[in-house]
XYZ file of C-alpha atoms in Angstrom:
490
model
C 10.742 29.583 26.176
C 10.720 31.605 22.965
C 7.161 32.547 21.819
C 5.840 30.201 19.142
C 4.912 31.181 15.589
C 1.400 32.360 14.789
C -0.216 29.390 13.041
C -3.876 29.223 12.014
C -6.615 27.248 13.719
C -7.349 25.444 10.447
C -5.502 24.887 7.186
C -7.910 24.079 4.351
C -6.796 23.436 0.784
C -7.690 25.985 -1.867
C -8.675 24.292 -5.153
C -9.804 26.714 -7.839
C -12.043 29.173 -5.992
C -13.161 26.611 -3.374
C -11.881 25.649 0.045
C -11.612 21.885 0.267
C -11.637 19.834 3.441
C -10.536 16.218 3.633
C -11.486 13.531 6.092
C -7.882 12.308 6.333
C -5.429 14.602 8.066
C -1.690 14.870 8.704
C -0.042 16.426 11.743
C 2.647 19.065 11.496
C 5.120 18.835 14.377
C 7.571 21.412 15.613
C 10.946 19.632 15.569
C 12.218 21.970 18.256
C 9.852 20.472 20.819
C 8.239 17.452 19.145
C 4.818 18.983 19.738
C 2.007 19.006 17.195
C 1.320 22.559 16.018
C -1.279 22.034 13.290
C -3.343 19.554 11.326
C -3.329 19.745 7.533
C -5.386 17.900 4.897
C -4.200 14.699 3.262
C -5.244 15.117 -0.361
C -6.374 11.862 -1.968
C -6.688 11.011 -5.662
C -10.124 12.678 -5.874
C -8.800 15.967 -4.531
C -5.797 15.723 -6.853
C -8.146 15.287 -9.782
C -10.136 18.354 -8.652
C -6.905 20.359 -8.505
C -5.774 19.224 -11.939
C -9.126 20.090 -13.459
C -9.073 23.539 -11.868
C -5.499 24.102 -13.078
C -6.427 22.875 -16.583
C -9.373 25.251 -16.739
C -7.232 28.191 -15.592
C -4.232 27.571 -17.835
C -5.462 29.015 -21.174
C -6.449 32.299 -19.550
C -3.178 32.525 -17.635
C -1.128 31.762 -20.752
C -3.254 34.263 -22.680
C -1.964 37.101 -20.536
C 1.126 38.860 -21.804
C 4.416 38.072 -20.099
C 4.308 41.603 -18.693
C 0.853 41.028 -17.182
C 1.867 37.706 -15.643
C 5.009 39.340 -14.353
C 3.066 42.132 -12.675
C 0.912 39.611 -10.786
C 3.968 37.573 -9.727
C 5.624 40.738 -8.453
C 2.443 41.511 -6.508
C 2.723 38.081 -4.924
C 6.377 38.758 -4.073
C 5.355 41.998 -2.379
C 2.652 40.176 -0.420
C 5.241 37.652 0.786
C 7.561 40.450 1.860
C 4.678 42.119 3.681
C 4.407 39.056 5.923
C 8.073 38.157 5.959
C 8.596 37.948 9.700
C 5.469 35.870 10.302
C 6.357 33.505 7.426
C 9.954 33.183 8.601
C 8.807 32.281 12.124
C 6.370 29.680 10.785
C 9.124 28.122 8.676
C 11.566 28.091 11.575
C 9.029 26.382 13.821
C 7.889 23.912 11.154
C 11.306 22.947 9.752
C 13.645 23.453 12.700
C 15.907 25.731 10.666
C 17.137 28.798 12.582
C 15.066 31.956 12.292
C 17.832 34.023 10.692
C 18.187 31.483 7.898
C 14.427 31.416 7.325
C 14.368 35.204 7.008
C 16.891 34.759 4.212
C 14.705 32.069 2.663
C 11.665 34.380 2.553
C 13.739 37.091 0.865
C 15.216 34.656 -1.681
C 11.817 33.200 -2.533
C 10.331 36.644 -3.134
C 13.364 37.599 -5.220
C 12.809 34.460 -7.326
C 9.304 35.617 -8.182
C 10.677 39.027 -9.185
C 13.484 37.502 -11.225
C 11.356 35.137 -13.310
C 8.646 37.783 -13.680
C 11.290 39.915 -15.380
C 13.045 37.416 -17.641
C 9.741 35.939 -18.876
C 9.606 38.864 -21.306
C 12.751 37.450 -22.916
C 11.003 34.187 -23.908
C 10.995 34.169 -27.672
C 11.339 31.937 -30.680
C 13.563 32.194 -33.752
C 13.293 32.724 -37.466
C 15.312 30.171 -39.432
C 16.550 30.505 -43.048
C 15.458 27.016 -44.072
C 14.219 27.826 -47.596
C 14.415 30.561 -50.188
C 10.641 31.152 -50.486
C 9.519 30.368 -46.957
C 9.509 31.817 -43.476
C 10.283 29.334 -40.719
C 9.492 30.220 -37.122
C 9.806 28.625 -33.712
C 7.439 29.580 -30.905
C 7.850 28.989 -27.161
C 4.617 27.752 -25.576
C 3.894 26.651 -21.992
C 3.680 22.952 -21.162
C 0.235 23.260 -19.520
C -0.232 22.000 -15.952
C 3.008 21.498 -14.007
C 3.465 19.477 -10.804
C 6.236 20.474 -8.427
C 7.073 18.008 -5.623
C 9.137 19.584 -2.857
C 11.566 18.462 -0.123
C 11.302 19.432 3.526
C 14.396 21.535 4.021
C 13.312 24.939 2.629
C 9.524 24.764 2.420
C 8.527 28.369 1.791
C 11.504 29.303 -0.360
C 11.159 26.181 -2.521
C 7.412 26.759 -2.949
C 8.125 30.213 -4.385
C 11.328 29.374 -6.251
C 10.061 26.208 -7.898
C 6.706 27.699 -8.871
C 8.138 30.966 -10.233
C 9.620 29.745 -13.517
C 6.685 27.625 -14.692
C 4.212 30.318 -13.704
C 6.170 33.037 -15.510
C 6.233 30.843 -18.636
C 2.425 30.605 -18.657
C 1.855 27.260 -16.962
C -0.446 26.628 -14.049
C 1.264 24.909 -11.123
C 0.293 22.353 -8.498
C 2.756 22.191 -5.612
C 2.977 19.038 -3.513
C 4.072 20.369 -0.139
C 6.594 18.391 1.921
C 5.114 15.832 4.325
C 7.152 17.124 7.264
C 6.894 20.893 6.613
C 3.521 21.686 5.023
C 2.459 24.883 6.768
C 4.297 27.687 4.922
C 3.431 26.308 1.461
C -0.240 26.557 2.467
C 0.373 30.122 3.623
C 1.684 30.878 0.140
C -1.521 29.423 -1.326
C -3.602 31.784 0.813
C -1.603 34.778 -0.342
C -1.827 33.651 -3.978
C -5.632 33.289 -3.678
C -5.889 37.059 -3.221
C -3.667 37.895 -6.207
C -3.621 35.195 -8.890
C -6.622 33.900 -10.838
C -8.254 30.754 -9.308
C -6.472 27.543 -10.249
C -3.206 29.185 -11.324
C -1.262 28.127 -8.221
C -2.507 25.260 -6.044
C -0.790 23.797 -2.995
C -1.707 20.285 -1.921
C -0.641 18.639 1.317
C -0.401 14.902 1.775
C 2.040 12.028 1.744
C 4.016 10.747 -1.198
C 2.196 7.422 -1.480
C -1.231 9.084 -1.754
C -0.924 12.655 -3.005
C 2.423 12.451 -4.765
C 1.673 9.279 -6.697
C -1.762 10.569 -7.772
C -0.145 13.740 -9.126
C 2.591 11.912 -11.021
C 0.138 9.445 -12.574
C -2.534 11.944 -13.508
C -3.042 12.187 -17.296
C -3.631 15.938 -17.078
C -0.080 16.591 -15.901
C 2.620 16.433 -18.535
C 5.454 18.256 -16.792
C 6.845 17.229 -13.412
C 9.671 18.702 -11.390
C 10.891 16.802 -8.323
C 13.438 17.769 -5.702
C 14.417 15.294 -2.999
C 16.032 11.977 -2.209
C 17.421 9.884 -5.046
C 15.372 6.781 -4.333
C 12.193 8.837 -4.348
C 13.214 10.560 -7.560
C 13.621 7.178 -9.242
C 10.140 6.179 -8.041
C 8.743 9.422 -9.513
C 10.340 8.620 -12.863
C 9.075 5.033 -12.746
C 5.558 6.090 -11.834
C 5.508 8.681 -14.592
C 6.582 6.018 -17.109
C 4.008 3.561 -15.775
C 1.182 6.105 -16.108
C 0.760 5.271 -19.809
C 1.465 8.878 -20.776
C 4.668 10.565 -21.937
C 5.715 13.087 -19.287
C 8.642 15.498 -19.149
C 10.270 14.831 -15.763
C 13.226 16.664 -14.234
C 14.745 15.644 -10.893
C 17.178 17.405 -8.585
C 18.453 14.766 -6.211
C 21.097 14.124 -3.606
C 24.789 14.717 -3.321
C 27.873 13.499 -1.527
C 29.794 16.627 -2.325
C 33.549 17.078 -1.979
C 35.382 20.099 -0.584
C 38.866 20.005 -2.101
C 41.561 21.849 -0.173
C 44.771 22.842 -1.955
C 48.137 22.947 -0.160
C 48.238 26.757 -0.253
C 44.899 27.256 1.502
C 44.627 29.093 4.813
C 43.291 26.740 7.518
C 41.094 29.380 9.169
C 39.527 30.242 5.815
C 39.047 26.552 5.060
C 37.278 26.057 8.364
C 34.862 28.908 7.712
C 34.011 27.641 4.236
C 33.706 24.043 5.469
C 31.139 25.032 8.090
C 29.295 27.244 5.653
C 29.404 24.671 2.877
C 27.967 22.030 5.197
C 24.937 24.263 5.874
C 25.223 23.648 9.630
C 23.782 27.080 10.339
C 21.015 27.153 7.760
C 19.534 23.625 7.632
C 21.542 21.465 10.059
C 23.356 19.873 7.121
C 20.041 18.755 5.639
C 20.891 19.948 2.150
C 21.676 18.174 -1.079
C 24.498 20.661 -1.646
C 26.305 20.126 1.675
C 30.035 19.498 1.204
C 30.214 16.553 3.571
C 33.553 15.117 2.314
C 36.488 17.428 2.998
C 39.780 16.380 1.386
C 42.808 17.968 3.109
C 46.524 17.700 2.204
C 48.380 15.359 4.533
C 50.738 18.032 5.817
C 48.004 20.378 7.039
C 45.303 17.968 8.182
C 45.787 18.460 11.924
C 45.747 22.255 11.610
C 42.592 22.232 9.498
C 40.795 19.758 11.766
C 41.624 21.920 14.775
C 40.348 25.034 13.003
C 37.100 23.332 11.981
C 36.576 22.008 15.510
C 37.068 25.492 16.936
C 34.549 26.924 14.488
C 32.010 24.217 15.350
C 32.420 25.145 19.022
C 31.014 28.558 18.129
C 27.740 27.148 16.828
C 24.837 27.594 19.223
C 22.338 24.745 18.958
C 18.867 25.429 20.311
C 15.299 26.544 19.786
C 15.029 27.597 16.117
C 12.824 30.598 17.069
C 15.417 31.964 19.479
C 17.327 34.727 17.621
C 20.542 33.598 19.345
C 20.309 30.084 17.860
C 22.551 29.404 14.891
C 21.652 25.709 14.417
C 18.309 24.069 15.106
C 17.030 20.500 15.357
C 16.684 17.937 12.605
C 13.286 17.875 10.919
C 11.815 14.743 12.505
C 12.474 11.889 14.890
C 13.019 9.362 12.033
C 15.532 11.748 10.486
C 17.376 12.074 13.782
C 17.464 8.306 14.192
C 18.786 7.894 10.660
C 21.626 10.391 11.134
C 22.562 8.946 14.519
C 22.879 5.589 12.755
C 25.542 7.096 10.513
C 27.373 8.542 13.517
C 27.495 5.085 15.096
C 28.690 3.600 11.790
C 31.516 6.134 11.625
C 32.676 5.259 15.109
C 32.401 1.499 14.565
C 34.415 1.659 11.342
C 37.314 3.400 13.067
C 36.922 7.075 12.167
C 37.895 9.495 14.952
C 34.993 11.466 16.387
C 36.353 14.970 16.973
C 33.187 16.861 17.852
C 29.490 16.177 18.353
C 27.682 12.943 17.698
C 25.343 13.388 20.652
C 22.552 15.594 21.963
C 23.917 18.996 22.981
C 23.163 20.399 26.385
C 20.581 23.070 27.068
C 18.224 22.295 24.214
C 14.414 22.084 24.660
C 12.982 18.784 25.819
C 11.404 16.590 23.173
C 13.211 18.155 20.222
C 15.247 16.336 17.571
C 18.659 17.830 18.283
C 22.118 16.585 17.326
C 25.358 18.463 17.905
C 27.393 19.449 14.834
C 29.585 16.432 14.199
C 33.114 16.180 12.846
C 34.950 12.971 11.976
C 38.696 12.774 11.198
C 40.707 9.840 9.880
C 37.930 8.885 7.489
C 38.824 6.668 4.528
C 36.965 6.257 1.205
C 35.681 2.842 2.274
C 33.805 4.188 5.319
C 30.027 4.423 5.043
C 30.088 8.061 6.179
C 32.360 8.878 3.223
C 30.205 7.103 0.660
C 26.521 7.654 1.517
C 24.507 10.841 1.673
C 23.771 11.424 5.365
C 21.650 14.569 5.014
C 22.567 15.781 8.458
C 25.217 17.706 10.430
C 28.089 15.254 9.880
C 31.344 16.341 8.218
C 34.096 13.866 7.318
C 37.770 14.738 6.848
C 39.835 12.644 4.420
C 43.545 13.024 3.719
C 45.101 13.271 0.262
C 48.695 13.134 -0.934
C 48.559 12.609 -4.704
C 46.552 15.066 -6.825
C 45.399 12.523 -9.379
C 44.252 10.264 -6.551
C 42.413 13.244 -5.015
C 40.394 13.747 -8.205
C 39.724 10.039 -8.483
C 38.439 9.918 -4.876
C 36.294 12.998 -5.360
C 34.651 11.405 -8.411
C 34.304 7.943 -6.888
C 30.648 8.402 -6.010
C 27.301 7.838 -7.688
C 26.556 11.535 -7.156
C 27.759 14.630 -8.962
C 25.895 17.639 -7.648
C 28.411 20.161 -6.276
C 32.055 20.609 -5.409
C 34.009 23.335 -3.586
C 37.676 24.108 -4.248
C 39.743 26.177 -1.801
C 42.961 27.648 -3.207
C 44.707 30.811 -4.346
C 46.377 28.940 -7.202
C 44.441 29.743 -10.371
C 45.853 26.880 -12.425
C 45.135 24.374 -9.640
C 41.597 25.726 -9.273
C 40.649 25.727 -12.959
C 42.227 22.342 -13.721
C 40.473 20.776 -10.721
C 37.125 22.378 -11.634
C 37.398 20.874 -15.117
C 38.215 17.401 -13.830
C 35.744 17.076 -10.993
C 32.414 15.469 -11.958
C 29.856 17.895 -10.597
C 27.215 20.134 -12.101
C 28.058 23.115 -9.879
C 31.595 24.005 -8.780
C 32.602 26.839 -6.480
C 36.191 28.075 -6.372
C 36.593 29.582 -2.904
C 33.628 30.797 -0.920
C 30.909 28.280 -0.257
C 27.880 26.942 -2.067
C 25.954 30.186 -2.595
C 23.095 30.034 -5.087
C 22.390 32.739 -7.633
C 19.101 33.102 -9.464
C 20.930 33.972 -12.677
C 22.815 30.649 -12.845
C 21.469 27.097 -13.308
C 21.738 24.552 -10.499
C 21.768 20.848 -11.325
C 23.904 17.766 -11.097
C 25.620 14.946 -12.922
C 25.125 11.204 -12.575
C 22.613 10.191 -9.891
C 22.267 13.767 -8.702
C 19.582 14.468 -11.251
C 18.376 15.554 -14.654
C 17.787 19.180 -15.624
C 18.606 22.382 -13.823
C 16.791 24.952 -11.719
C 17.283 28.703 -11.838
C 18.237 31.027 -14.702
C 16.782 31.263 -18.198
C 17.586 27.566 -18.620
C 14.941 26.684 -16.041
C 12.362 29.005 -17.619
C 12.884 27.428 -21.045
C 12.443 23.946 -19.560
C 8.838 24.820 -18.749
C 8.073 25.575 -22.390
C 7.641 23.531 -25.568
C 8.917 24.453 -29.002
C 6.417 24.741 -31.853
C 7.679 25.128 -35.432
C 5.621 27.108 -37.952
C 6.443 26.915 -41.683
C 5.057 29.613 -44.006
C 5.698 28.362 -47.551
C 5.468 29.542 -51.163
C 5.873 33.212 -50.262
C 5.525 35.179 -53.504
C 5.041 31.986 -55.504
C 1.315 31.359 -55.092
C -1.021 32.142 -58.009
């Protein structure tokens, strides 16, 4: 058995300059074995209020630092994360089930996000506007105040750093609601931040959505909320914010049922590689809002592409996420495994052809939540597996013959997060990219993310975007200053 990650004996909350214990606890389980690895606090409304008050007290001083000074502290935090990169990656692999190699990449990306936003914060500026002949008209960019960030389970450490970086760089204080299923690495970030940032600037709270999440959303001291996760939960966040009796700025990055559109000139082996990469089999077991789970293939090359994808899936090694040889780990929890298996059974019962997977692979640790990478062929638009977000390692292949019908099928979903296009034909690629209803489109390659570009969706995939200057600006408010009667006063 691979050695387990080095977790702490206790995981207190840090609120302001105090460690806070709670009577109610939550258990963190290792999805690779099903064993409990730690207990973490369940923050109730009283603890949430303490955290908001500490963040409110800290915010003027944090915003009063220059962008350069805030940036220096954020870069120090990035360096501290890098200094513990292997330990943090192992904790994340054990806590989330994602393979260790992918979690090493997550640690690096999260630290890079701190560096990136620390740098571009110095570019936050207002404008001068020629609104009158004898006046000077200015806009200023000011922070929102206290920001709540509510995170999903699939990339706990990376999302803690990435989603806190922009609001912190803009001068806000941030309260992170850690994922229920994967709370350990966000707390580790809080302990690193305690040694670098002023008290109250970055707070991490653990707890469930019904207790901790709802108290955060409803709190009158929080005016800016960013949520990433399932669509139904995002709608509840928006409803709870509206019901709080206070106007709140809410952005949500939600789910996707993302198409991979294969042109007739595409190479089947290349398609297979991008299909497996785009599904995130080997980074999060397909548990990603950006996974391209609907692959549309021209009728004349479907069999060749399906065979190539099946061969590539055969190369995936499912196992203990802490084993360096593992390329795909378990799903995050037993309920998640049960949910995804339900979709596999639905695919079979509706007549799709199961090509690979759908069951527990051999040789995996006992008690873990494992499912083999799964491929369905002969899927039609009416099948459940073609319509609903599965959030697991299930890829569906659909056939297309008419290009206009292809675009119509790709857009026939409530979601509009991402799309991938595989072709060497520039006209085909650009025309398809324009017509597909998605906030992020990749032409060739797979769904790589870049800090310099925004990421967000259309339709029920969300409101707002993360990453880039666009994200930084969204954590500021515009103030207009009018200086009048210049040279005309007595």
